[in-house]
Amino acid sequence: MKDVTFKIDGSDVSVAEGTTLLEAAKSIGIQIPTLCHHQDVESAGVCRFCMVEVKKGNRTRLVASCVYPAEQGIEVQTDTEKINSVRKMILELLLPVAASGPIKALAKKYGIEKSRFEVAKEEQTHCTLCGICVRYCDQVTQEHVAGFVGRGVKRKVALMAEKGDQCVFCQKCYDLCHGGRFIEIAEGFPEIL
Amino acid sequence: MNKLTSVQDLNALRAKLVADRNAIKKSVSVCLGTGCRAYPSAAVADAFAEQVKKHGLEKDIVIRRTGCHGFCERGPMAMIFPEKICYFQIKVEDVPEIVERSLVNDEVVDRLLFEDEATGKRIAQQHEIPFYKLQNQIVLGNNILIDPKSIDDYIALGGYSALAKALSDMDPIGVLQEVKKADLRGRGGGGFPAGIKWETTRNAPGEPKYVIVNADEGDPGAYMDQAVLEGNPHSVLEGLILGAYAMGSTQGFVYVRQEYPQATQHIGIAIEEAKKYGLLGDKILGSDFNFEVMIHQGAGAFVSGESSALMTAIEGMVGEPRPKYVRTAVKGVYERPSNLNNVETWANVPLIINNGSDWFRSMGTDGSKGTKIFSLVGKVKYTGLVEVPMGLSLRQIIFDMGGGIRGGKKFKAVQTGGPSGGCIPEQYLDTPVDFDELSKMGSMMGSGGMIVMDENTCMVDVAKYFTSFLADESCGKCVPCREGLRQLKRILKKITDGNGEETDLQLIEELGGFMHDASLCALGQTATNPVMSTFKYFKDEYEAHVKDKKCPSCVCQALTTFYIDPEKCTACGMCFKQCPTDAILGDKKVVHIIEQEKCIKCGTCFNVCPTRFSAVVKIPGTTAPAPVPFGTKAKKSSKGDK
């Protein structure tokens, strides 16, 4: 496979064609923060936390680095004021929905004391809908127990109760969950498994 | 139905069909588009058939059940050929008279003609009616002449001659170049040049290549694609076949939304009939070109109109956009090169091949060629579909064709481009309508929705409506779109409920920029347009809601007060009797008073107050003038209204 050369934060990088910007950055020691990325499953590009600025020709735009393939000659910036404001906004939006430990810690790191947003009680699902559990259940364990139901603001992760017996042995989603949904379930209703 | 194995076969068939058609003395085209059907026009068509039979004229007069003619506000409508007399708002009882006078004899039924309000004159001919005068119906025009269920009707009018021309005189590159030269831009939303997209798919590696019709029209108030697919399905199909020939595709799809049963049925019949004639399948018209088409019915999701979501749905999965940064023209359905164009775009292709790119380029503006169909709806006098050359001004479309605002009210804004479009205020009414000009104003062409709003519309409420629509229709996959819309909806509700704070206005602005930059697909990126465009042009309304706690248009209930004008109240007692919370104090011959603390602002009193009195008024804000003391005698008497 062909190699492509481009710049990340001013440094030259050379990677195989098809490598994502996230992986390319990692290869030279630049860590781009992520929420919905997990090394064992395919990238979904849904949390938008890993967005970086890509300059191609005269045009600069924000792209999700976990799915954007490296291109010859582009210039990538991973830490600009604009990127920072996007990440802060994502955290501010997620905080009222899923105020779990990891999200709170990240928010603190980005200097957010309190989100300016609120949601109704029933919308506090403790889930960021990152979908790592769903993709892991589909792609790695291949049990297909976890899935998404609903659309728009009503979207949520659901488990297929009929397949619950498989979960007793796996429970991998508990370890993977950073939003706190599974932790909440485990604390509140340990008997469901 | 014999298979046509050569272009000569097709020409011979056409000659026969034209001769048959010319032998008919008279015909009636009754509109059976979805709009007219609601009236219902099917009964009118049946009445025509019955009456013609009664007169024993079945052999001489053809009753054609056609697709939409455009002037939906005046349906059900029919046109008499060859005189081309248009009758509007026909009732079943009118049919015997029409048949007797216009079909058996050659007279005109005056009372069913269009009446020009300005001059009081009756107009018989379609092209003289103001609604049609400025139109150039190159795509919609044939709707009135053909039965959409009959391929013979389409062929008689020159149908499939573009395909015959392409197969006999042009190579695939030639077809592609012609479309490219015509500067045909996608009619579905973005306005991307179709020829360039075709070229990308043609040159992309991978077989088979797919060509797809996007008939997932989901914008509130827009139905032009429905009218084309219902009224002239073969024109879309012929365009698709030509595209397949140009791009080297052997498999096509029509993605039609499940909410369009008639369109689905008609395109289904069209595909079956085209197959029987050998216009689809192997060795089309005796050439080496093979092509099949399948229908895929959507399951009711607005986001499925987005190209990657639509293609995911065709693969049998939930229709959600893909996060990949590879265009669907290169990797679409099953990761193969896939070309997606809108219904109207495809319907333009046979016209370009038949008449040449120069002809097409002769219509429109510098950047946008050809015509565009708009669905002109809302508070405009004449609603319906209009097909106009690009570059006409909004004023011409809304006032000259649409007859202006209903009920003598003032124009406030026009919303173009569907939920992802924006609201354009009065000062831009003279801007020519094309892809680039609308984008400059913060709106977009979209697929051609045009919702006209009058002075009684609250722009914050409009923004709330579209935001709620999008919050329901977003797939919910990515954080900016899902959470951003959740919060936008919440903030707008807060403002219209009278609880808005000044920081909310700043949040709206911040969210708008953020969602545009960070969302995964075009739905999320443009989802803030309704809010941002109203915010830009009607900021005073937002400020009135937030700072003054007033809804200037008296739409938002929490920020509106009902009040009875003591000068006008005749003590008729209508409001007193119907108020559900007994908030109105009243007695015989005594001015009625609303007790504000009991009022739930349901608007019943306003609605029931007879218009000749109009004593109940809406006042922006939360405070009403102090009421007159109870017992004040009414100045006027209602005379028997008790």
XYZ file of N, CA, C and O in Angstrom, chain A residues 44-48 51 61-64 67-69 82 86 89-90 93-94 97 116-120 123 128-129 151-155, chain B residues 300-302 320 323-325 471-480 482-484 486-487 490-491 506-507 510-511 514 517-520:
264
model
N -16.924 5.110 14.937
C -18.272 5.513 14.536
C -18.345 6.998 14.180
O -19.243 7.434 13.480
N -17.414 7.768 14.681
C -17.394 9.206 14.367
C -18.592 9.962 14.878
O -19.036 10.919 14.257
N -19.151 9.550 16.026
C -20.388 10.173 16.486
C -20.228 11.186 17.617
O -21.029 12.089 17.746
N -19.182 11.044 18.446
C -19.094 11.972 19.577
C -18.529 13.307 19.141
O -18.787 14.326 19.772
N -17.793 13.332 18.052
C -17.186 14.542 17.472
C -16.155 15.173 18.404
O -15.743 16.307 18.186
N -12.481 15.931 16.940
C -12.391 16.780 15.753
C -11.073 17.550 15.709
O -10.583 18.024 16.730
N -11.305 23.006 7.393
C -12.569 22.594 8.010
C -12.325 21.622 9.152
O -11.231 21.060 9.289
N -13.360 21.453 9.956
C -13.277 20.536 11.078
C -13.695 19.141 10.620
O -14.703 18.990 9.941
N -12.902 18.138 10.982
C -13.272 16.760 10.634
C -13.074 15.867 11.857
O -12.320 16.207 12.769
N -13.765 14.733 11.854
C -13.592 13.762 12.937
C -12.347 12.929 12.625
O -12.323 12.193 11.647
N -12.219 8.983 11.801
C -12.671 8.389 10.536
C -12.062 9.073 9.309
O -12.192 8.571 8.196
N -11.409 10.194 9.486
C -10.864 10.912 8.320
C -9.565 10.263 7.881
O -8.604 10.171 8.653
N -9.503 9.777 6.639
C -8.268 9.117 6.195
C -7.173 10.134 5.858
O -7.446 11.187 5.298
N -10.530 26.961 18.187
C -11.806 26.506 17.654
C -12.105 25.074 18.111
O -13.224 24.756 18.536
N -15.184 23.622 20.467
C -16.073 22.513 20.084
C -16.092 21.460 21.188
O -17.150 20.982 21.601
N -18.014 22.599 24.177
C -19.457 22.590 23.928
C -19.999 21.164 24.013
O -21.086 20.933 24.573
N -19.256 20.192 23.464
C -19.703 18.793 23.537
C -19.852 18.365 24.996
O -20.863 17.767 25.388
N -22.801 19.968 26.632
C -24.069 19.378 26.202
C -24.287 18.009 26.837
O -25.425 17.605 27.108
N -23.191 17.278 27.044
C -23.328 15.921 27.595
C -23.513 15.921 29.110
O -24.148 15.012 29.651
N -26.956 15.394 30.618
C -27.542 14.103 30.245
C -26.845 12.963 30.987
O -27.485 12.055 31.501
N -24.164 25.207 31.041
C -25.219 26.218 30.920
C -26.540 25.584 30.475
O -27.539 26.250 30.316
N -26.490 24.279 30.230
C -27.702 23.608 29.741
C -28.345 22.755 30.824
O -27.700 22.344 31.784
N -29.627 22.502 30.596
C -30.350 21.630 31.520
C -31.182 20.650 30.704
O -31.479 20.926 29.545
N -31.533 19.527 31.298
C -32.494 18.642 30.641
C -33.523 18.195 31.679
O -33.288 18.323 32.887
N -34.636 17.680 31.181
C -35.669 17.188 32.094
C -35.169 15.925 32.780
O -34.258 15.263 32.290
N -34.767 12.806 30.894
C -33.737 12.785 29.853
C -32.341 12.502 30.422
O -31.378 12.370 29.698
N -24.045 8.570 27.083
C -23.607 9.558 26.091
C -23.914 9.071 24.678
O -23.617 9.748 23.712
N -24.487 7.871 24.573
C -24.783 7.244 23.277
C -23.545 7.109 22.412
O -23.610 7.239 21.195
N -35.109 7.377 17.733
C -34.463 8.296 16.799
C -34.356 9.667 17.453
O -35.112 9.976 18.368
N -33.429 10.466 16.987
C -33.301 11.843 17.470
C -33.044 11.879 18.967
O -32.265 11.083 19.500
N -33.736 12.793 19.652
C -33.517 12.923 21.093
C -34.072 11.723 21.862
O -33.831 11.573 23.047
N -34.806 10.863 21.188
C -35.364 9.676 21.865
C -34.484 8.434 21.694
O -34.848 7.336 22.085
N -33.341 8.604 21.040
C -32.469 7.459 20.811
C -31.917 6.952 22.152
O -31.569 7.728 23.030
N -40.195 5.977 6.397
C -40.660 7.185 7.066
C -39.631 7.877 7.924
O -39.801 7.974 9.131
N -38.550 8.317 7.325
C -37.549 9.071 8.080
C -37.019 10.189 7.201
O -36.561 9.944 6.090
N -37.088 11.403 7.719
C -36.627 12.568 6.973
C -35.150 12.457 6.647
O -34.707 12.776 5.544
N -29.342 5.661 8.535
C -28.585 6.675 9.269
C -27.376 7.080 8.443
O -26.783 6.240 7.779
N -20.439 8.124 8.791
C -19.465 9.153 9.152
C -18.280 9.232 8.190
O -17.420 10.071 8.330
N -18.246 8.359 7.191
C -17.061 8.267 6.333
C -16.863 9.533 5.505
O -17.815 10.167 5.090
N -15.601 9.849 5.261
C -15.311 11.001 4.425
C -15.045 10.580 2.982
O -14.139 11.050 2.329
N -35.620 17.926 15.632
C -35.240 17.165 16.822
C -35.861 15.766 16.771
O -35.259 14.791 17.208
N -37.057 15.679 16.211
C -37.710 14.372 16.061
C -37.104 13.583 14.919
O -37.081 12.358 14.933
N -36.669 14.283 13.870
C -36.225 13.595 12.659
C -34.720 13.360 12.604
O -34.240 12.639 11.736
N -33.957 13.968 13.484
C -32.520 13.704 13.535
C -32.346 12.220 13.852
O -33.165 11.633 14.551
N -31.290 11.608 13.342
C -31.117 10.178 13.651
C -30.660 10.008 15.092
O -30.841 8.965 15.694
N -30.048 11.037 15.643
C -29.632 10.966 17.045
C -28.263 10.369 17.251
O -27.853 10.091 18.371
N -27.559 10.170 16.147
C -26.275 9.493 16.228
C -25.187 10.391 16.822
O -24.493 9.995 17.738
N -25.036 11.589 16.275
C -23.908 12.417 16.717
C -24.343 13.440 17.754
O -25.476 13.913 17.763
N -23.410 13.774 18.643
C -23.707 14.654 19.777
C -24.168 16.054 19.349
O -25.177 16.541 19.856
N -23.456 16.729 18.410
C -23.864 18.104 18.097
C -25.310 18.217 17.629
O -26.044 19.095 18.088
N -27.870 15.860 17.892
C -28.861 15.367 18.861
C -28.991 16.296 20.062
O -30.075 16.797 20.364
N -27.876 16.530 20.744
C -27.926 17.343 21.964
C -28.151 18.817 21.639
O -28.814 19.536 22.372
N -27.582 19.256 20.500
C -27.766 20.649 20.098
C -29.224 20.952 19.838
O -29.760 21.953 20.312
N -31.778 19.226 20.946
C -32.502 19.078 22.219
C -32.491 20.422 22.973
O -33.521 20.893 23.448
N -31.302 21.036 23.030
C -31.179 22.287 23.778
C -31.815 23.468 23.048
O -32.441 24.314 23.662
N -35.402 23.328 23.606
C -35.673 23.688 24.991
C -35.599 25.209 25.198
O -36.469 25.804 25.835
N -34.559 25.807 24.609
C -34.387 27.251 24.773
C -35.527 28.007 24.085
O -36.091 28.943 24.641
N -27.622 34.430 23.495
C -26.209 34.178 23.215
C -25.972 32.679 23.010
O -25.228 32.271 22.121
N -26.663 31.852 23.817
C -26.532 30.395 23.680
C -26.997 29.937 22.293
O -26.377 29.076 21.671
N -24.296 30.645 19.836
C -23.154 29.743 20.003
C -23.469 28.348 19.467
O -22.675 27.746 18.761
N -24.669 27.848 19.814
C -25.065 26.511 19.369
C -25.146 26.455 17.847
O -24.760 25.461 17.231
N -21.695 26.125 16.392
C -21.130 24.831 16.790
C -21.737 23.677 15.992
O -21.027 22.828 15.446
N -20.523 23.544 12.422
C -19.144 23.087 12.242
C -18.947 21.613 12.589
O -18.137 20.930 11.990
N -19.674 21.145 13.609
C -19.292 19.862 14.193
C -20.203 18.686 13.851
O -19.844 17.545 14.104
N -21.383 18.926 13.269
C -22.303 17.805 13.036
C -21.778 16.850 11.972
O -20.993 17.229 11.112
N -22.289 15.631 12.056
C -21.797 14.570 11.186
C -22.310 14.696 9.749
O -21.578 14.502 8.803
